[in-house]
Structure formats: structure tokens, C-alpha cells
Short mmCIF file of C-alpha atoms and ligand atoms in Angstrom, two decimals:
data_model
loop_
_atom_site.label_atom_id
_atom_site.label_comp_id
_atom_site.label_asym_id
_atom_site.label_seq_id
_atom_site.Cartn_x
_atom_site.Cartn_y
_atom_site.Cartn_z
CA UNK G 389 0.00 0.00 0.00
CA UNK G 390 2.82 2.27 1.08
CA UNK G 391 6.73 1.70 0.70
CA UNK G 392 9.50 3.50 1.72
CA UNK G 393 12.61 1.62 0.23
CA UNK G 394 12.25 -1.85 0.92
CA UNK G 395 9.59 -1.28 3.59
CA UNK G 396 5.84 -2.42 2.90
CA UNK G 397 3.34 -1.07 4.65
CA UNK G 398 -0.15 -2.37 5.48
CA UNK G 399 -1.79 1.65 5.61
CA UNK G 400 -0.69 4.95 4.52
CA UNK G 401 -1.83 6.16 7.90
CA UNK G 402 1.66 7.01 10.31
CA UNK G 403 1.75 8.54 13.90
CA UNK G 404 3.72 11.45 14.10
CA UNK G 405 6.72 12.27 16.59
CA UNK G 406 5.44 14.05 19.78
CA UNK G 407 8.08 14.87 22.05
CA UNK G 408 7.34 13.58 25.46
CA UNK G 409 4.02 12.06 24.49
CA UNK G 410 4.29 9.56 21.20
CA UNK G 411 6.98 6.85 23.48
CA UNK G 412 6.69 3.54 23.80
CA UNK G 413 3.68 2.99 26.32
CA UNK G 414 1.67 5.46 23.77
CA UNK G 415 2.85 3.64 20.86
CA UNK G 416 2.13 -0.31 22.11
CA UNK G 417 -1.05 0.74 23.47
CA UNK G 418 -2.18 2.51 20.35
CA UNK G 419 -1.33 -0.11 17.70
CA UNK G 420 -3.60 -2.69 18.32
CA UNK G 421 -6.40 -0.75 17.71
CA UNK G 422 -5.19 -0.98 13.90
CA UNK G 423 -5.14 1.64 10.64
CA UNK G 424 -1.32 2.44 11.77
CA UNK G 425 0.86 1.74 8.89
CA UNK G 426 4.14 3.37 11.12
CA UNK G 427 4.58 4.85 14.00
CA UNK G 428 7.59 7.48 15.28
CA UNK G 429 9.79 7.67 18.01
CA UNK G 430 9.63 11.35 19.63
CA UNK G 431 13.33 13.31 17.85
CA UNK G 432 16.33 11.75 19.54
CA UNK G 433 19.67 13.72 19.47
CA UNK G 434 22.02 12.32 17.58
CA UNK G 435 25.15 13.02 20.00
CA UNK G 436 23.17 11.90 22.57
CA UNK G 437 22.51 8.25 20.94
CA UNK G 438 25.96 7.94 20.66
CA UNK G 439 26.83 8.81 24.38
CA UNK G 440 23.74 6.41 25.47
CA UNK G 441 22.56 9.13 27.48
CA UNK G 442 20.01 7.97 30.15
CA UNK G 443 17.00 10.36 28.46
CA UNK G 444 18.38 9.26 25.23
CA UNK G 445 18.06 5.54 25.57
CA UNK G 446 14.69 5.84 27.25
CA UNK G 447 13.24 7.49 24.25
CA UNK G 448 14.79 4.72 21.97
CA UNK G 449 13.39 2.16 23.82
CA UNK G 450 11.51 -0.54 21.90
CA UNK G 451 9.48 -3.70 22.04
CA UNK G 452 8.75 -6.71 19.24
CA UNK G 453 5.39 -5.57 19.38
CA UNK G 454 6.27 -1.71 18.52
CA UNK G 455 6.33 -2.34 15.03
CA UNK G 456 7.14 -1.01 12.18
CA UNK G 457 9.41 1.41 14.00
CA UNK G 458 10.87 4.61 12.79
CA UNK G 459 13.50 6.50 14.58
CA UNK G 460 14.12 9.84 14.48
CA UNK G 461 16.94 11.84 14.51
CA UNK G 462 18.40 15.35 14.92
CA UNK G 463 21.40 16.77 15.00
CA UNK G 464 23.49 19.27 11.81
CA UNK G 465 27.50 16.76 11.83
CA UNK G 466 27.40 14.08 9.33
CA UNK G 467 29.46 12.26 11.52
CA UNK G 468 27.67 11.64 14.92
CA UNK G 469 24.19 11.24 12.52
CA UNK G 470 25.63 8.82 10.36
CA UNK G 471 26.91 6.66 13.83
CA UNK G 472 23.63 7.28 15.43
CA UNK G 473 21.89 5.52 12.43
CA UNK G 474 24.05 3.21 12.42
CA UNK G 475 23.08 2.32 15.59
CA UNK G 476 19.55 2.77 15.83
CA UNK G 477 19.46 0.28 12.75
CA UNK G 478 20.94 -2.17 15.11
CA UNK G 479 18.64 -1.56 17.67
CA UNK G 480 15.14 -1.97 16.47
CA UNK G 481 14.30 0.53 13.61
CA UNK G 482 13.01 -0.29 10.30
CA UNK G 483 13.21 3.20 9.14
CA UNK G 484 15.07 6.06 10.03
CA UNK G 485 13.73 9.45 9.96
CA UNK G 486 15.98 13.04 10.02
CA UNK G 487 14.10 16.42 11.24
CA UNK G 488 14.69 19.46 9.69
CA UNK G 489 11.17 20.61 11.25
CA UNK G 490 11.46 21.61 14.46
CA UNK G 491 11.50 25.06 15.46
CA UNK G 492 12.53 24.48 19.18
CA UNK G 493 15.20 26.89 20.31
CA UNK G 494 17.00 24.15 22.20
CA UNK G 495 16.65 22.41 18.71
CA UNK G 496 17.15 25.55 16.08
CA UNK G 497 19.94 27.23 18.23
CA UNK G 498 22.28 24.16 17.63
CA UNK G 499 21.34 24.43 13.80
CA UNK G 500 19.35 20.97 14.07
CA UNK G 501 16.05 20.56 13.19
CA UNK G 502 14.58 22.89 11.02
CA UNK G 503 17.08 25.38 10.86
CA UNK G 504 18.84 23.11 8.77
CA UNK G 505 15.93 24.89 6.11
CA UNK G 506 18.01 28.21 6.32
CA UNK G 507 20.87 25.87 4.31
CA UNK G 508 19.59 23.37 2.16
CA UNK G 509 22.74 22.11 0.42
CA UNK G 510 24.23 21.71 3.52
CA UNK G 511 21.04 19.91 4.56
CA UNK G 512 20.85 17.45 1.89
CA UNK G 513 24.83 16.50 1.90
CA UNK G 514 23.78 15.93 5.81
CA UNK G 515 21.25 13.16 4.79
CA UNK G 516 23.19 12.14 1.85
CA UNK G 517 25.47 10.97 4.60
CA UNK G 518 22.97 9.07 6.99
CA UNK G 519 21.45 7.58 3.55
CA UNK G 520 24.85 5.83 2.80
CA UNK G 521 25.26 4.74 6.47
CA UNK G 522 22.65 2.20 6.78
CA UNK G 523 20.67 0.27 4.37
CA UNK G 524 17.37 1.11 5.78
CA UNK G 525 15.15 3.91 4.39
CA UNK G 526 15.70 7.39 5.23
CA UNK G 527 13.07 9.54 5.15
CA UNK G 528 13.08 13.36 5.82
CA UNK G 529 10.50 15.36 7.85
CA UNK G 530 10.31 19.15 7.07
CA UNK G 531 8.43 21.66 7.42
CA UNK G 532 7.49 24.12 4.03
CA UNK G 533 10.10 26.47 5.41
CA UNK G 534 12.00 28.53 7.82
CA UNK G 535 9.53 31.58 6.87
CA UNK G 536 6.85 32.79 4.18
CA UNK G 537 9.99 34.39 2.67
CA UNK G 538 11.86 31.30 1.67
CA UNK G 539 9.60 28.48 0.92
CA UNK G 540 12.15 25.66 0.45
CA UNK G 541 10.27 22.40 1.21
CA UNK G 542 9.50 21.35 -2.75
CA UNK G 543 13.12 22.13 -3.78
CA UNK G 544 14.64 20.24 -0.97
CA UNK G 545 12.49 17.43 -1.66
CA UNK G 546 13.87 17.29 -5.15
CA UNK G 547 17.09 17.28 -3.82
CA UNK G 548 16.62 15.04 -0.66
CA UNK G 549 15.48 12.51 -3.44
CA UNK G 550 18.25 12.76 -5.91
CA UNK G 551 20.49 12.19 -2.63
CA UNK G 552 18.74 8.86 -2.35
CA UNK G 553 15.45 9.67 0.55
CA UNK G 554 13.52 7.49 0.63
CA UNK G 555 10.19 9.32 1.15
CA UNK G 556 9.69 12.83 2.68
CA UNK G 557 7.27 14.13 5.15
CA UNK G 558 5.82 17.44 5.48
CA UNK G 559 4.30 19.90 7.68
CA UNK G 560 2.43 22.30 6.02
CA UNK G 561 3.32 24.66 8.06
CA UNK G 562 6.66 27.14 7.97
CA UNK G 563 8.95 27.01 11.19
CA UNK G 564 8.03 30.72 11.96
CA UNK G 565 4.56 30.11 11.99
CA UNK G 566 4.82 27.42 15.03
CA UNK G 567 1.15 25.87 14.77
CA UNK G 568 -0.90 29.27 14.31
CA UNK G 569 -2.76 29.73 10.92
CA UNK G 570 -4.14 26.33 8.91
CA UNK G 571 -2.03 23.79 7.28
CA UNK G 572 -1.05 24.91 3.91
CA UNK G 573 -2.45 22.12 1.64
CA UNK G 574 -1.04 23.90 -1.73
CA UNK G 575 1.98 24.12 0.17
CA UNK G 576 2.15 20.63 0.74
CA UNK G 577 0.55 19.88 -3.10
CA UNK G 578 4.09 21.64 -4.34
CA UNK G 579 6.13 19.49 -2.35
CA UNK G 580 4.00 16.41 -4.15
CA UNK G 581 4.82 17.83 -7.29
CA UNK G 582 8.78 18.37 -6.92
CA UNK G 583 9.64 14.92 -6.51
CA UNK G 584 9.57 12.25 -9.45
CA UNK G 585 8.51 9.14 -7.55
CA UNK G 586 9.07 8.80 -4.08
CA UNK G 587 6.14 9.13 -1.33
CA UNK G 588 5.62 12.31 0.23
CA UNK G 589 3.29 12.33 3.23
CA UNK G 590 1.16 14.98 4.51
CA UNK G 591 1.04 16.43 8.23
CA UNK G 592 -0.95 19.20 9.85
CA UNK G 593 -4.17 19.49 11.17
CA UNK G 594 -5.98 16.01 10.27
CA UNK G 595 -8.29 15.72 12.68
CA UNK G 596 -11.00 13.50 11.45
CA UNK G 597 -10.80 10.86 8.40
CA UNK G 598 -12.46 13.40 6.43
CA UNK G 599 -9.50 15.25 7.13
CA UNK G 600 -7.17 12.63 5.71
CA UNK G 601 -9.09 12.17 2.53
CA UNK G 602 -9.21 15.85 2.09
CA UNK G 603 -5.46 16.27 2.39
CA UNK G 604 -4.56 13.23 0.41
CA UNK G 605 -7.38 14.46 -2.42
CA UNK G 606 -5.87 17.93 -2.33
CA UNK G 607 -2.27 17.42 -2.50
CA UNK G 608 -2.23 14.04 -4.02
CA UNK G 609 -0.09 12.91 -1.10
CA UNK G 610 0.97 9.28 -0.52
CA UNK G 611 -0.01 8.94 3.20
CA UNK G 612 -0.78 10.97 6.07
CA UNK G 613 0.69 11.30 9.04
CA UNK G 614 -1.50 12.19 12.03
CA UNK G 615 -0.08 13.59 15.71
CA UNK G 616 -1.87 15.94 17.78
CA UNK G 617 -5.62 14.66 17.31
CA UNK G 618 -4.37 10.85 17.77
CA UNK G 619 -3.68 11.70 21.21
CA UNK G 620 -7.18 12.77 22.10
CA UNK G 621 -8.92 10.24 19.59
CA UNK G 622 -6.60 7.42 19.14
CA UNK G 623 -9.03 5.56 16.75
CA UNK G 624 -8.50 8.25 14.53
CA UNK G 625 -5.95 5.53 12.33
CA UNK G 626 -8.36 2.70 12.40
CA UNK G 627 -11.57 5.21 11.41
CA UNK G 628 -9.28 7.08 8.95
CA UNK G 629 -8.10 3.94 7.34
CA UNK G 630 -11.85 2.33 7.32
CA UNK G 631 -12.71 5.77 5.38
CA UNK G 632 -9.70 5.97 2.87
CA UNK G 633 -10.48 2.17 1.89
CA UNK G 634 -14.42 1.32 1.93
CA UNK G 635 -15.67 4.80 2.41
CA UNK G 636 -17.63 3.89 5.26
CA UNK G 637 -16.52 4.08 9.33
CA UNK G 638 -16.87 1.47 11.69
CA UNK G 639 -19.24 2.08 15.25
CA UNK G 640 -17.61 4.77 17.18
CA UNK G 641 -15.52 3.46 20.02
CA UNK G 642 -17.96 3.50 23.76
CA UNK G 643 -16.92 5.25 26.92
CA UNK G 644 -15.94 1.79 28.20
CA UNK G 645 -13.50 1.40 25.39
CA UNK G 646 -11.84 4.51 25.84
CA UNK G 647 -11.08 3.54 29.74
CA UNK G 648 -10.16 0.22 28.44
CA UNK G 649 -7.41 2.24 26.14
CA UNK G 650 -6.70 4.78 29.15
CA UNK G 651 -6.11 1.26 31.76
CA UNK G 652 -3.70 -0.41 29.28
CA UNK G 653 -1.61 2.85 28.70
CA UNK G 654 -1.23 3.42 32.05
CA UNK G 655 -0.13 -0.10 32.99
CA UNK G 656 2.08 0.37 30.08
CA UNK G 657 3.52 3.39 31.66
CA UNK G 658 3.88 1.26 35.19
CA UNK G 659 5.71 -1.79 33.27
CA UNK G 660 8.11 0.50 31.44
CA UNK G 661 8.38 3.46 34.04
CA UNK G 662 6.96 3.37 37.56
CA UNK G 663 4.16 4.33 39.29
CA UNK G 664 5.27 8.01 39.92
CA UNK G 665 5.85 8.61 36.11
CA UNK G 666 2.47 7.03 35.58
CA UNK G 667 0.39 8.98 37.07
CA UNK G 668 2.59 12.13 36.13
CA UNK G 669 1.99 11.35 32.72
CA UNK G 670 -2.23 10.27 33.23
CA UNK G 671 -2.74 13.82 35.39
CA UNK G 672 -1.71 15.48 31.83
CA UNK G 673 -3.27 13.29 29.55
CA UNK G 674 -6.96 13.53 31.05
CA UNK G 675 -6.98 16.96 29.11
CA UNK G 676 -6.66 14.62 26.42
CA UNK G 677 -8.55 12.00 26.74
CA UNK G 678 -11.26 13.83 29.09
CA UNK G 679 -12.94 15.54 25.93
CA UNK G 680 -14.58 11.93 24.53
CA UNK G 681 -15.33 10.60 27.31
CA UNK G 682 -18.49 12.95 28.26
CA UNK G 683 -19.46 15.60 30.68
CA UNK G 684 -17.50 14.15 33.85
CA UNK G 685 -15.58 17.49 35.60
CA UNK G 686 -14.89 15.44 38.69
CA UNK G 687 -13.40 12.64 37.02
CA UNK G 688 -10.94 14.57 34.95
CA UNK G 689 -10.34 16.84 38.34
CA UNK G 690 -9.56 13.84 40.30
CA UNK G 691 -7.14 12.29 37.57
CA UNK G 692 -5.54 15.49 37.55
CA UNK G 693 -4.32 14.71 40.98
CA UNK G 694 -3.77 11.62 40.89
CA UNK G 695 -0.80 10.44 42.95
CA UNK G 696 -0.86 6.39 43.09
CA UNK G 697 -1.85 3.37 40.81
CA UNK G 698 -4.52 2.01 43.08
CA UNK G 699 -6.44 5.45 43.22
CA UNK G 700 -6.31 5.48 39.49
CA UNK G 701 -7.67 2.08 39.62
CA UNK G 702 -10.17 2.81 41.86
CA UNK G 703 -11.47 6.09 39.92
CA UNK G 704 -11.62 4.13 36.72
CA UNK G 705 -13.72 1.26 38.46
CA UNK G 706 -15.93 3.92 39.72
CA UNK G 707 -16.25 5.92 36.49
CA UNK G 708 -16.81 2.67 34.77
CA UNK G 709 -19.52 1.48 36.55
CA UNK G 710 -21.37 4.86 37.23
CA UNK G 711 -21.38 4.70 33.14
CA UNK G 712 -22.97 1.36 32.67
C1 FMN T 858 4.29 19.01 21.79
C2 FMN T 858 4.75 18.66 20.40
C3 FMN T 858 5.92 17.95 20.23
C4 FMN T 858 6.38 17.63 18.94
N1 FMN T 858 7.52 16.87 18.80
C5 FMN T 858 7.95 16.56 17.55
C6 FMN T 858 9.12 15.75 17.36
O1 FMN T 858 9.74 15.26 18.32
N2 FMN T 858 9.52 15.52 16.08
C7 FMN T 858 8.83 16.01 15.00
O2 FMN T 858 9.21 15.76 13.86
N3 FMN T 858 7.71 16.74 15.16
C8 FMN T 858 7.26 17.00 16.39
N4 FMN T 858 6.11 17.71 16.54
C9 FMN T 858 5.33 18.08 15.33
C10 FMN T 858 4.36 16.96 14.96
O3 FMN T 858 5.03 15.79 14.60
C11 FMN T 858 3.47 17.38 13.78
O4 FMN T 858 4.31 17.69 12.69
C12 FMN T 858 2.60 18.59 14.10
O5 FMN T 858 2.05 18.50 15.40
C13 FMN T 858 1.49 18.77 13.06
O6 FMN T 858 0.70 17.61 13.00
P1 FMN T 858 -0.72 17.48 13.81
O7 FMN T 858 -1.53 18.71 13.46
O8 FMN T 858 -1.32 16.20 13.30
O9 FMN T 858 -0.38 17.47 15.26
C14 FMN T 858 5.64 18.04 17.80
C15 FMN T 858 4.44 18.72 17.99
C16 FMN T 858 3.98 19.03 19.25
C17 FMN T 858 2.67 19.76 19.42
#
């Protein structure tokens, strides 16, 4: 349906990166609810993959069952990226993916991420160098541009291709803007049209699988990949993906499912954490999961203090059964 390189993939559907929120508890609770072709590690610095930094190897932590796998990278030296793929290739991903995207200071000021769109010959010889490190698809997430005033996004992607990428995914969106305005779908469309036959992907804003069939209709896009809106509505892949192939969307997921998804991701978060980072992680999240699951203030305010794995238990149990 959708190949990068050698990789096949079962739906053109992929979960974006999401620093601090798309890691592996997310990811292996997410998948099995099916329409994910690939999912993302959050952007992992390169330098820091290569020192085997405690934050580092915690965000490259995998499972069999988190698969297909993509790892992403940032950093600007050939070098360190080209050993850092190297590595993550031995250590669980099927695909690896360079940002040029990002418009975090901590990211930009070290001329990762997308300031790498200020220079994009030095940009492409940069992946030209991961590319011929590893034998695994490379794939290159970007963003239209640093500003309005120097859309570079379809003329990289010509050149990322020629330097052998193996797809490329965009954010309509320029670095400057952040995430104000609306995705630029002609933006995205142009990026589409400057490459000769690898897929390009489109990002921003897809939150429904109308959405996705609107972006991929518009831009004539390959695939989509979703991040924000997955995290309120993770059925958004299987829905989108019963849309893009038989028109029609299965019976919404019930209250009792959604707990269901919220138990298993936090006992996720207990295996692969602890109990402290668990319930660190679920008093944030109710904001997004809180919105489907009904009018139910005291709920979300009591998750958004909650401080041990039995009360979270216990206010589950309750919510479930006061819903039944
Ligand atoms: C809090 C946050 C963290 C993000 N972290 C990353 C990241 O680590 N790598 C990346 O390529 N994009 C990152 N993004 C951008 C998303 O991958 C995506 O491009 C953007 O949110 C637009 O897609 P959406 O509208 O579906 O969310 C992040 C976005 C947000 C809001």
C-alpha cells in the first residue's frame, strides 16, 4: 500500500513524533487498535545516541510488538548522525527518519532541526550521509520552510530525493509560523509535485478521516501522518483507514473502550516506568482523553491529581460502573 525503500506497509496512515508524548507505552497501546501503517519515536539527538545518554536511551526504547518502528533523529555533523543511524538500525528501527522541522530553540539554536531549512545544500549532503550509512530507508521530515519568505520544502524534496530519501514528510506549516494559521495544503501539493517518484506524506491538522481524505485528495499525497488529534482520539488511524479504503466508518468506540485504552496505557507506563511517572503522565493526559469521554468534571479533576496506581484504579472502576 505504502513503501519506503524496501519497507511495505499495510496503511498509509503514520503517527507522528510528539516529544514527550508519542513513546513507547503510547505507541504499544495505540497499535492494536489498527489503521497504523508506522509509528515514530519522539526526535532523539544524535550526540546523545551515541553517548547512550540515560534520556536518550529511554526514548529509543523498543518492544517486538512496537512495530514497524521509525526512529528519528536530529542533530546538523554528518558524523555523529551517520553513527547514530548506524546504531539505531541495530537496535530496532526499520526506518530512520531526520528532522529538519522543528523550530525548538534548544533544537534551532544548535542548527538541528529545522534550521537546517536556512541551508539546504548543507542539509541534503547531511542526509546524503545518513542515507549511505545504513541500508534502511531514510526519510526526511520538514516543514514548508523557515519563513513565508523562503519556501524551500518542494526544492529540498527534489534534492533530498536525488540524494537517495527514501520518502519525505511534510508539515504544512513554515517554522516561523509554530502551529498558528491552517495547514497549507497547496503548500504541501508543491512538495507532491517536486519529486519524481518517491512518497511524500502529509502532516498538519488532520483531525477526522475526512481530514485525511481531504489532504490526500488535495495534494495528491501518498499517506498521512496524524499527531496531535491521535492523542485525544486514538481511533483516529483505524476510522481514517476504514474511510480511505471502503468509504464507510466502523461504530464509534464506547466510553468503556476509551477507559479500556486509558487502563492499558497506564499499565504500560507502570511496566516500562513506575508508578510516579504514571500517574505524572495520566494527570496530563486527562486533558486529552477527558474531551470523549463525556461531561465528567470530577473525574478529569480527580485524575488530575492523581498520585498512586490504586487510586487510578479505583477512579476508573468507579467511572466505569457509574457509566454502565
Ligand atoms: C508538543 C509537540 C511535540 C512535537 N515533537 C515533535 C518531534 O519530536 N519531532 C517532530 O518531527 N515533530 C514534532 N512535533 C510536530 C508533529 O510531529 C506534527 O508535525 C505537528 O504537530 C502537526 O501535525 P498534527 O496537526 O497532526 O499534530 C511536535 C508537535 C507538538 C505539538
Amino acid at each position: 500500500m505504502l513503501t519506503f525503500g524496501k519497507l511495505k506497509l499495510d496503511s498509509n496512515l503514520l503517527l507522528a513524533p510528539i516529544s514527550n508524548y508519542c513513546d513507547l507505552a503510547f505507541r504499544l497501546t495505540i497499535r492494536p487498535l489498527g489503521g497504523l501503517g508506522l509509528a515514530c519515536t519522539d526526535l532523539v539527538n544524535s550526540r546523545g545516541v551515541l553517548r547512550r545518554t540515560k534520556r536518550t536511551l529511554e526514548l529509543l526504547r523498543t518492544e517486538p510488538a512496537d512495530r514497524p518502528l521509525c526512529i528519528q533523529l536530529y542533530g546538523c555533523e554528518a558524523g555523529p548522525m551517520a553513527d547514530a543511524a548506524r546504531w539505531c538500525r541495530d537496535n530496532g528501527a526499520e526506518m530512520l527518519d531526520i528532522n529538519m522541522g522543528c523550530p525548538a530553540p534548544k533544537v534551532t539554536r544548535h542548527n538541528g532541526g529545522a534550521a537546517l531549512l536556512k541551508t539546504p545544500p548543507a542539509a541534503v549532503r547531511l542526509a546524503e550521509t545518513v542515507i549511505r550509512a545504513v541500508d534502511l530507508p531514510v526519510t526526511v521530515k520538514v516543514r514548508l520552510g523557515w519563513c513565508d519568505d523562503s519556501i524551500v520544502a518542494p526544492a529540498l524534496a527534489g534534492d533530498l530525493e536525488r540524494a537517495g530519501a527514501a520518502g519525505i514528510i511534510v508539515h504544512g506549516r513554515t517554522a516561523a509560523q509554530q502551529f498558528k494559521g491552517r495547514v497549507n495544503l497547496d503548500g504541501i501539493r508543491r512538495v507532491v509535485e517536486a519529486v519524481r517518484s518517491i512518497p511524500v506524506i502529509g502532516n498538519g491538522d488532520v483531525r477526522s478521516p475526512a481530514d485525511a481524505g481531504r489532504m490526500i485528495d488535495r495534494t495528491g499525497c501518498a499517506g498521512v501522518m496524524i499527531g496531535r488529534y491521535a492523542l485525544r482520539d486514538p481511533w483516529i488511524f483505524r476510522d481514517a483507514h476504514a474511510f480511505l479504503t471502503t468509504g464507510s466508518l466502523p461504530p464509534p468506540p464506547s466510553v468503556a473502550d476509551r477507559l479500556e485504552f486509558m487502563r492499558t496505557h497506564f499499565e504500560h507506563l507502570l511496566r516500562l516506568r513506575d508508578e510516579r511517572v504514571a500517574c505524572l503522565v495520566f494527570r496530563q493526559r486527562i486533558s486529552w482523553y477527558g474531551p470523549k469521554l463525556g461531561h465528567c468534571p470530577a473525574f478529569r479533576e480527580a485524575m488530575r491529581n492523581v498520585r498512586s496506581a490504586g487510586e487510578f484504579r479505583r477512579l476508573l472502576a468507579d467511572f466505569w460502573a457509574a457509566t454502565d
